[in-house]
PDB file of C-alpha atoms and ligand atoms in Angstrom:
ATOM      1  CA  UNK G1220     156.618  89.289  99.458  1.00  0.00           C
ATOM      2  CA  UNK G1221     153.206  87.631  99.719  1.00  0.00           C
ATOM      3  CA  UNK G1222     152.850  84.205  98.114  1.00  0.00           C
ATOM      4  CA  UNK G1223     150.302  83.919  95.296  1.00  0.00           C
ATOM      5  CA  UNK G1224     147.386  83.615  95.073  1.00  0.00           C
ATOM      6  CA  UNK G1225     146.902  86.627  97.299  1.00  0.00           C
ATOM      7  CA  UNK G1226     143.864  88.481  98.606  1.00  0.00           C
ATOM      8  CA  UNK G1227     143.945  92.212  99.397  1.00  0.00           C
ATOM      9  CA  UNK G1228     140.895  93.955 100.831  1.00  0.00           C
ATOM     10  CA  UNK G1229     140.919  97.672 100.056  1.00  0.00           C
ATOM     11  CA  UNK G1230     139.324  99.521 102.965  1.00  0.00           C
ATOM     12  CA  UNK G1231     139.153 102.715 100.860  1.00  0.00           C
ATOM     13  CA  UNK G1232     137.666 105.484 103.056  1.00  0.00           C
ATOM     14  CA  UNK G1233     134.429 103.710 103.919  1.00  0.00           C
ATOM     15  CA  UNK G1234     133.105 104.916 107.304  1.00  0.00           C
ATOM     16  CA  UNK G1235     133.001 101.288 108.487  1.00  0.00           C
ATOM     17  CA  UNK G1236     136.691 100.885 107.596  1.00  0.00           C
ATOM     18  CA  UNK G1237     138.472 103.825 109.211  1.00  0.00           C
ATOM     19  CA  UNK G1238     139.743 104.481 112.717  1.00  0.00           C
ATOM     20  CA  UNK G1239     138.850 101.882 115.332  1.00  0.00           C
ATOM     21  CA  UNK G1240     136.620 100.103 112.796  1.00  0.00           C
ATOM     22  CA  UNK G1241     139.637  99.659 110.533  1.00  0.00           C
ATOM     23  CA  UNK G1242     141.315  97.827 113.388  1.00  0.00           C
ATOM     24  CA  UNK G1243     138.285  95.587 113.963  1.00  0.00           C
ATOM     25  CA  UNK G1244     138.187  94.638 110.293  1.00  0.00           C
ATOM     26  CA  UNK G1245     141.957  94.187 110.204  1.00  0.00           C
ATOM     27  CA  UNK G1246     141.748  91.706 113.082  1.00  0.00           C
ATOM     28  CA  UNK G1247     139.080  89.756 111.195  1.00  0.00           C
ATOM     29  CA  UNK G1248     141.425  89.517 108.221  1.00  0.00           C
ATOM     30  CA  UNK G1249     144.264  88.382 110.473  1.00  0.00           C
ATOM     31  CA  UNK G1250     142.074  85.684 112.055  1.00  0.00           C
ATOM     32  CA  UNK G1251     140.976  84.326 108.660  1.00  0.00           C
ATOM     33  CA  UNK G1252     144.545  84.445 107.343  1.00  0.00           C
ATOM     34  CA  UNK G1253     145.881  82.525 110.345  1.00  0.00           C
ATOM     35  CA  UNK G1254     143.113  79.917 110.267  1.00  0.00           C
ATOM     36  CA  UNK G1255     143.057  79.330 106.518  1.00  0.00           C
ATOM     37  CA  UNK G1256     146.706  79.875 105.620  1.00  0.00           C
ATOM     38  CA  UNK G1257     145.638  82.097 102.709  1.00  0.00           C
ATOM     39  CA  UNK G1258     147.927  85.041 101.897  1.00  0.00           C
ATOM     40  CA  UNK G1259     145.662  87.906 102.953  1.00  0.00           C
ATOM     41  CA  UNK G1260     146.521  91.600 103.134  1.00  0.00           C
ATOM     42  CA  UNK G1261     144.666  94.857 103.576  1.00  0.00           C
ATOM     43  CA  UNK G1262     145.023  98.362 102.137  1.00  0.00           C
ATOM     44  CA  UNK G1263     144.158 101.034 104.693  1.00  0.00           C
ATOM     45  CA  UNK G1264     144.040 104.823 104.613  1.00  0.00           C
ATOM     46  CA  UNK G1265     147.224 106.606 105.600  1.00  0.00           C
ATOM     47  CA  UNK G1266     146.029 107.686 109.039  1.00  0.00           C
ATOM     48  CA  UNK G1267     145.357 104.072 110.045  1.00  0.00           C
ATOM     49  CA  UNK G1268     148.704 102.596 108.992  1.00  0.00           C
ATOM     50  CA  UNK G1269     150.340 102.961 112.406  1.00  0.00           C
ATOM     51  CA  UNK G1270     147.168 101.914 114.205  1.00  0.00           C
ATOM     52  CA  UNK G1271     146.970  98.685 112.202  1.00  0.00           C
ATOM     53  CA  UNK G1272     150.714  98.042 112.577  1.00  0.00           C
ATOM     54  CA  UNK G1273     150.377  98.013 116.357  1.00  0.00           C
ATOM     55  CA  UNK G1274     147.639  95.405 116.416  1.00  0.00           C
ATOM     56  CA  UNK G1275     147.880  92.943 113.528  1.00  0.00           C
ATOM     57  CA  UNK G1276     150.590  90.909 111.890  1.00  0.00           C
ATOM     58  CA  UNK G1277     149.161  90.474 108.408  1.00  0.00           C
ATOM     59  CA  UNK G1278     150.650  92.404 105.467  1.00  0.00           C
ATOM     60  CA  UNK G1279     149.157  95.860 105.040  1.00  0.00           C
ATOM     61  CA  UNK G1280     149.434  98.428 102.291  1.00  0.00           C
ATOM     62  CA  UNK G1281     149.043 102.160 101.834  1.00  0.00           C
ATOM     63  CA  UNK G1282     146.428 103.123  99.243  1.00  0.00           C
ATOM     64  CA  UNK G1283     148.701 105.662  97.531  1.00  0.00           C
ATOM     65  CA  UNK G1284     152.264 107.001  97.539  1.00  0.00           C
ATOM     66  CA  UNK G1285     153.217 110.374  96.108  1.00  0.00           C
ATOM     67  CA  UNK G1286     156.090 110.888  93.610  1.00  0.00           C
ATOM     68  CA  UNK G1287     158.269 112.730  96.129  1.00  0.00           C
ATOM     69  CA  UNK G1288     161.409 112.082  98.137  1.00  0.00           C
ATOM     70  CA  UNK G1289     162.490 113.781 101.395  1.00  0.00           C
ATOM     71  CA  UNK G1290     162.200 117.562 101.015  1.00  0.00           C
ATOM     72  CA  UNK G1291     159.777 120.449 100.687  1.00  0.00           C
ATOM     73  CA  UNK G1292     156.659 118.489  99.709  1.00  0.00           C
ATOM     74  CA  UNK G1293     153.931 119.682 102.074  1.00  0.00           C
ATOM     75  CA  UNK G1294     150.936 117.403 102.349  1.00  0.00           C
ATOM     76  CA  UNK G1295     152.398 114.551 100.332  1.00  0.00           C
ATOM     77  CA  UNK G1296     152.535 110.845 101.253  1.00  0.00           C
ATOM     78  CA  UNK G1297     156.237 109.988 101.484  1.00  0.00           C
ATOM     79  CA  UNK G1298     157.292 106.418 100.620  1.00  0.00           C
ATOM     80  CA  UNK G1299     159.893 106.312 103.396  1.00  0.00           C
ATOM     81  CA  UNK G1300     157.255 107.326 105.950  1.00  0.00           C
ATOM     82  CA  UNK G1301     154.889 104.636 104.664  1.00  0.00           C
ATOM     83  CA  UNK G1302     157.679 102.086 105.092  1.00  0.00           C
ATOM     84  CA  UNK G1303     158.396 103.284 108.626  1.00  0.00           C
ATOM     85  CA  UNK G1304     154.796 102.495 109.646  1.00  0.00           C
ATOM     86  CA  UNK G1305     155.484  98.798 108.990  1.00  0.00           C
ATOM     87  CA  UNK G1306     153.446  98.693 105.793  1.00  0.00           C
ATOM     88  CA  UNK G1307     154.833  96.186 103.293  1.00  0.00           C
ATOM     89  CA  UNK G1308     153.711  98.114 100.255  1.00  0.00           C
ATOM     90  CA  UNK G1309     151.397 100.511  98.490  1.00  0.00           C
ATOM     91  CA  UNK G1310     148.737 100.593  95.823  1.00  0.00           C
ATOM     92  CA  UNK G1311     149.551 102.963  92.984  1.00  0.00           C
ATOM     93  CA  UNK G1312     147.243 104.545  90.404  1.00  0.00           C
ATOM     94  CA  UNK G1313     144.003 103.107  91.767  1.00  0.00           C
ATOM     95  CA  UNK G1314     141.036 104.245  89.640  1.00  0.00           C
ATOM     96  CA  UNK G1315     139.992 106.443  92.565  1.00  0.00           C
ATOM     97  CA  UNK G1316     143.491 107.941  92.893  1.00  0.00           C
ATOM     98  CA  UNK G1317     144.818 108.107  89.323  1.00  0.00           C
ATOM     99  CA  UNK G1318     148.270 109.475  88.469  1.00  0.00           C
ATOM    100  CA  UNK G1319     149.702 110.795  85.226  1.00  0.00           C
ATOM    101  CA  UNK G1320     152.046 108.256  83.703  1.00  0.00           C
ATOM    102  CA  UNK G1321     155.016 110.484  84.575  1.00  0.00           C
ATOM    103  CA  UNK G1322     153.922 110.679  88.219  1.00  0.00           C
ATOM    104  CA  UNK G1323     153.184 106.947  88.265  1.00  0.00           C
ATOM    105  CA  UNK G1324     156.739 106.266  87.085  1.00  0.00           C
ATOM    106  CA  UNK G1325     158.156 108.565  89.779  1.00  0.00           C
ATOM    107  CA  UNK G1326     155.914 107.143  92.523  1.00  0.00           C
ATOM    108  CA  UNK G1327     156.937 103.622  91.566  1.00  0.00           C
ATOM    109  CA  UNK G1328     160.615 104.591  91.821  1.00  0.00           C
ATOM    110  CA  UNK G1329     160.071 106.291  95.198  1.00  0.00           C
ATOM    111  CA  UNK G1330     158.208 103.241  96.518  1.00  0.00           C
ATOM    112  CA  UNK G1331     160.865 100.881  95.150  1.00  0.00           C
ATOM    113  CA  UNK G1332     163.665 102.941  96.793  1.00  0.00           C
ATOM    114  CA  UNK G1333     161.787 102.640 100.096  1.00  0.00           C
ATOM    115  CA  UNK G1334     161.574  98.837  99.603  1.00  0.00           C
ATOM    116  CA  UNK G1335     157.794  98.897  99.355  1.00  0.00           C
ATOM    117  CA  UNK G1336     155.880  96.220  97.445  1.00  0.00           C
ATOM    118  CA  UNK G1337     154.199  97.999  94.524  1.00  0.00           C
ATOM    119  CA  UNK G1338     150.722  97.089  93.312  1.00  0.00           C
ATOM    120  CA  UNK G1339     150.138  99.161  90.165  1.00  0.00           C
ATOM    121  CA  UNK G1340     146.491  99.425  89.146  1.00  0.00           C
ATOM    122  CA  UNK G1341     145.354  99.429  85.518  1.00  0.00           C
ATOM    123  CA  UNK G1342     141.941  99.989  83.977  1.00  0.00           C
ATOM    124  CA  UNK G1343     142.328  97.780  80.899  1.00  0.00           C
ATOM    125  CA  UNK G1344     144.730  95.242  79.345  1.00  0.00           C
ATOM    126  CA  UNK G1345     146.458  97.995  77.345  1.00  0.00           C
ATOM    127  CA  UNK G1346     147.383  99.752  80.598  1.00  0.00           C
ATOM    128  CA  UNK G1347     148.534  96.410  82.014  1.00  0.00           C
ATOM    129  CA  UNK G1348     150.909  96.097  79.049  1.00  0.00           C
ATOM    130  CA  UNK G1349     152.146  99.699  79.463  1.00  0.00           C
ATOM    131  CA  UNK G1350     152.571  99.569  83.256  1.00  0.00           C
ATOM    132  CA  UNK G1351     154.273  96.159  83.167  1.00  0.00           C
ATOM    133  CA  UNK G1352     157.386  97.977  81.878  1.00  0.00           C
ATOM    134  CA  UNK G1353     157.597  99.723  85.267  1.00  0.00           C
ATOM    135  CA  UNK G1354     158.277  96.228  86.654  1.00  0.00           C
ATOM    136  CA  UNK G1355     156.118  96.493  89.789  1.00  0.00           C
ATOM    137  CA  UNK G1356     155.640  93.521  92.100  1.00  0.00           C
ATOM    138  CA  UNK G1357     151.974  93.173  91.118  1.00  0.00           C
ATOM    139  CA  UNK G1358     149.630  94.600  88.546  1.00  0.00           C
ATOM    140  CA  UNK G1359     145.921  94.945  89.340  1.00  0.00           C
ATOM    141  CA  UNK G1360     143.327  94.934  86.558  1.00  0.00           C
ATOM    142  CA  UNK G1361     140.185  96.799  87.650  1.00  0.00           C
ATOM    143  CA  UNK G1362     137.709  98.041  85.037  1.00  0.00           C
ATOM    144  CA  UNK G1363     136.382 101.208  86.727  1.00  0.00           C
ATOM    145  CA  UNK G1364     132.825 100.806  85.501  1.00  0.00           C
ATOM    146  CA  UNK G1365     132.487  97.594  87.503  1.00  0.00           C
ATOM    147  CA  UNK G1366     134.013  98.880  90.744  1.00  0.00           C
ATOM    148  CA  UNK G1367     131.394  98.708  93.476  1.00  0.00           C
ATOM    149  CA  UNK G1368     128.950  96.704  91.370  1.00  0.00           C
ATOM    150  CA  UNK G1369     126.710  94.264  93.228  1.00  0.00           C
ATOM    151  CA  UNK G1370     125.306  92.730  90.044  1.00  0.00           C
ATOM    152  CA  UNK G1371     128.319  92.191  87.792  1.00  0.00           C
ATOM    153  CA  UNK G1372     132.016  91.466  88.237  1.00  0.00           C
ATOM    154  CA  UNK G1373     135.207  91.597  86.245  1.00  0.00           C
ATOM    155  CA  UNK G1374     135.085  87.784  86.193  1.00  0.00           C
ATOM    156  CA  UNK G1375     131.632  87.485  84.669  1.00  0.00           C
ATOM    157  CA  UNK G1376     131.674  90.652  82.522  1.00  0.00           C
ATOM    158  CA  UNK G1377     135.257  90.758  81.269  1.00  0.00           C
ATOM    159  CA  UNK G1378     136.795  87.252  81.408  1.00  0.00           C
ATOM    160  CA  UNK G1379     138.573  87.795  78.107  1.00  0.00           C
ATOM    161  CA  UNK G1380     140.191  90.957  79.484  1.00  0.00           C
ATOM    162  CA  UNK G1381     141.481  89.032  82.489  1.00  0.00           C
ATOM    163  CA  UNK G1382     143.100  86.484  80.174  1.00  0.00           C
ATOM    164  CA  UNK G1383     144.478  89.277  77.959  1.00  0.00           C
ATOM    165  CA  UNK G1384     145.874  91.134  80.985  1.00  0.00           C
ATOM    166  CA  UNK G1385     147.669  88.001  82.142  1.00  0.00           C
ATOM    167  CA  UNK G1386     149.142  87.478  78.674  1.00  0.00           C
ATOM    168  CA  UNK G1387     150.359  91.103  78.480  1.00  0.00           C
ATOM    169  CA  UNK G1388     151.819  91.362  82.013  1.00  0.00           C
ATOM    170  CA  UNK G1389     155.354  90.183  81.090  1.00  0.00           C
ATOM    171  CA  UNK G1390     155.116  87.556  83.828  1.00  0.00           C
ATOM    172  CA  UNK G1391     154.210  90.044  86.546  1.00  0.00           C
ATOM    173  CA  UNK G1392     151.435  88.588  88.752  1.00  0.00           C
ATOM    174  CA  UNK G1393     148.046  90.103  87.896  1.00  0.00           C
ATOM    175  CA  UNK G1394     145.467  90.722  90.603  1.00  0.00           C
ATOM    176  CA  UNK G1395     141.899  91.383  89.542  1.00  0.00           C
ATOM    177  CA  UNK G1396     139.177  93.489  91.153  1.00  0.00           C
ATOM    178  CA  UNK G1397     135.848  95.216  90.529  1.00  0.00           C
ATOM    179  CA  UNK G1398     132.631  93.563  91.613  1.00  0.00           C
ATOM    180  CA  UNK G1399     134.289  90.404  92.926  1.00  0.00           C
ATOM    181  CA  UNK G1400     131.569  88.985  95.198  1.00  0.00           C
ATOM    182  CA  UNK G1401     131.153  85.212  94.797  1.00  0.00           C
ATOM    183  CA  UNK G1402     133.120  81.978  94.879  1.00  0.00           C
ATOM    184  CA  UNK G1403     132.370  81.664  91.180  1.00  0.00           C
ATOM    185  CA  UNK G1404     133.992  85.061  90.534  1.00  0.00           C
ATOM    186  CA  UNK G1405     137.123  83.907  92.359  1.00  0.00           C
ATOM    187  CA  UNK G1406     137.286  80.547  90.580  1.00  0.00           C
ATOM    188  CA  UNK G1407     136.749  82.043  87.116  1.00  0.00           C
ATOM    189  CA  UNK G1408     139.544  84.586  87.616  1.00  0.00           C
ATOM    190  CA  UNK G1409     141.987  82.007  89.006  1.00  0.00           C
ATOM    191  CA  UNK G1410     141.253  79.682  86.080  1.00  0.00           C
ATOM    192  CA  UNK G1411     142.011  82.584  83.706  1.00  0.00           C
ATOM    193  CA  UNK G1412     145.431  83.065  85.289  1.00  0.00           C
ATOM    194  CA  UNK G1413     144.824  85.713  87.933  1.00  0.00           C
ATOM    195  CA  UNK G1414     147.338  85.653  90.793  1.00  0.00           C
ATOM    196  CA  UNK G1415     145.000  87.196  93.319  1.00  0.00           C
ATOM    197  CA  UNK G1416     142.332  89.736  94.095  1.00  0.00           C
ATOM    198  CA  UNK G1417     141.862  93.361  95.114  1.00  0.00           C
ATOM    199  CA  UNK G1418     138.394  93.600  96.667  1.00  0.00           C
ATOM    200  CA  UNK G1419     136.410  96.183  98.604  1.00  0.00           C
ATOM    201  CA  UNK G1420     132.587  96.117  98.683  1.00  0.00           C
ATOM    202  CA  UNK G1421     132.057  92.379  99.086  1.00  0.00           C
ATOM    203  CA  UNK G1422     133.914  92.509 102.396  1.00  0.00           C
ATOM    204  CA  UNK G1423     133.565  96.093 103.632  1.00  0.00           C
ATOM    205  CA  UNK G1424     129.786  96.154 103.056  1.00  0.00           C
ATOM    206  CA  UNK G1425     129.104  92.556 104.141  1.00  0.00           C
ATOM    207  CA  UNK G1426     126.667  91.750 106.941  1.00  0.00           C
ATOM    208  CA  UNK G1427     129.300  89.323 108.223  1.00  0.00           C
ATOM    209  CA  UNK G1428     132.720  90.264 106.791  1.00  0.00           C
ATOM    210  CA  UNK G1429     134.448  87.287 108.403  1.00  0.00           C
ATOM    211  CA  UNK G1430     132.039  84.733 106.937  1.00  0.00           C
ATOM    212  CA  UNK G1431     132.164  86.384 103.517  1.00  0.00           C
ATOM    213  CA  UNK G1432     135.967  86.537 103.510  1.00  0.00           C
ATOM    214  CA  UNK G1433     136.211  82.888 104.568  1.00  0.00           C
ATOM    215  CA  UNK G1434     133.794  81.854 101.803  1.00  0.00           C
ATOM    216  CA  UNK G1435     135.570  83.800  99.054  1.00  0.00           C
ATOM    217  CA  UNK G1436     139.104  82.704  99.947  1.00  0.00           C
ATOM    218  CA  UNK G1437     137.916  79.100 100.319  1.00  0.00           C
ATOM    219  CA  UNK G1438     138.030  79.035  96.519  1.00  0.00           C
ATOM    220  CA  UNK G1439     141.827  79.475  96.533  1.00  0.00           C
TER     221      UNK G1439
HETATM  222  O1  G3P L 229     140.640  98.272  95.020  1.00  0.00           O
HETATM  223  C1  G3P L 229     139.605  97.349  94.863  1.00  0.00           C
HETATM  224  C2  G3P L 229     138.330  98.020  94.540  1.00  0.00           C
HETATM  225  O2  G3P L 229     138.489  99.104  93.684  1.00  0.00           O
HETATM  226  C3  G3P L 229     137.313  97.050  94.011  1.00  0.00           C
HETATM  227  O3  G3P L 229     136.106  97.538  94.442  1.00  0.00           O
HETATM  228  O4  G3P L 229     133.992  97.338  95.643  1.00  0.00           O
HETATM  229  O5  G3P L 229     134.235  96.412  93.326  1.00  0.00           O
HETATM  230  O6  G3P L 229     135.362  95.262  95.244  1.00  0.00           O
HETATM  231  P1  G3P L 229     134.853  96.568  94.668  1.00  0.00           P
END
């Protein structure tokens, strides 16, 4: 398990973050993690899991895991197969890959059975409270309307919701994401009780991802 506070960059399916470019960005994350000692991970698309596993030693996550076990489930992402790539865990219920609550429960169980670290994403404090009962390893609060924003962040726009999410999480570490892009955003969230960050644009769209990552995790 990663030690808090943690940083996870979500590569999503950005063109600059898939295939060989995923590997380049993964190596940048590994270099910053080794040099700063910060607990840094990445979430990569399913087809890059093995590629990343061969080249870097930092924790990496799948972006989704389907609610299926071994069997006749064509086209699904199987938790056991994710584990066999060397991934330590998986995101679940990201705003861009939402699940019904029933499927979220089943996916969480499948991921738990495969000994994957589960990061369950929630869109508001009420979902944090509801999903905490699934007892994942991490919860991630990400208001969807702020995802990808370059002018506002969850820290500056919804500080009270960060604090409320932390209070409703039943002690489960809460990561925050959506528009995180400055040292101030990181410091505000940590002061409100966040246990880490789930970030995409600030790093994946940066002119210099390494410099930006170093700057943002320097606030840890
Ligand atoms: O999973 C993290 C992501 O949804 C946050 O997106 O681009 O606002 O950092 P972004």
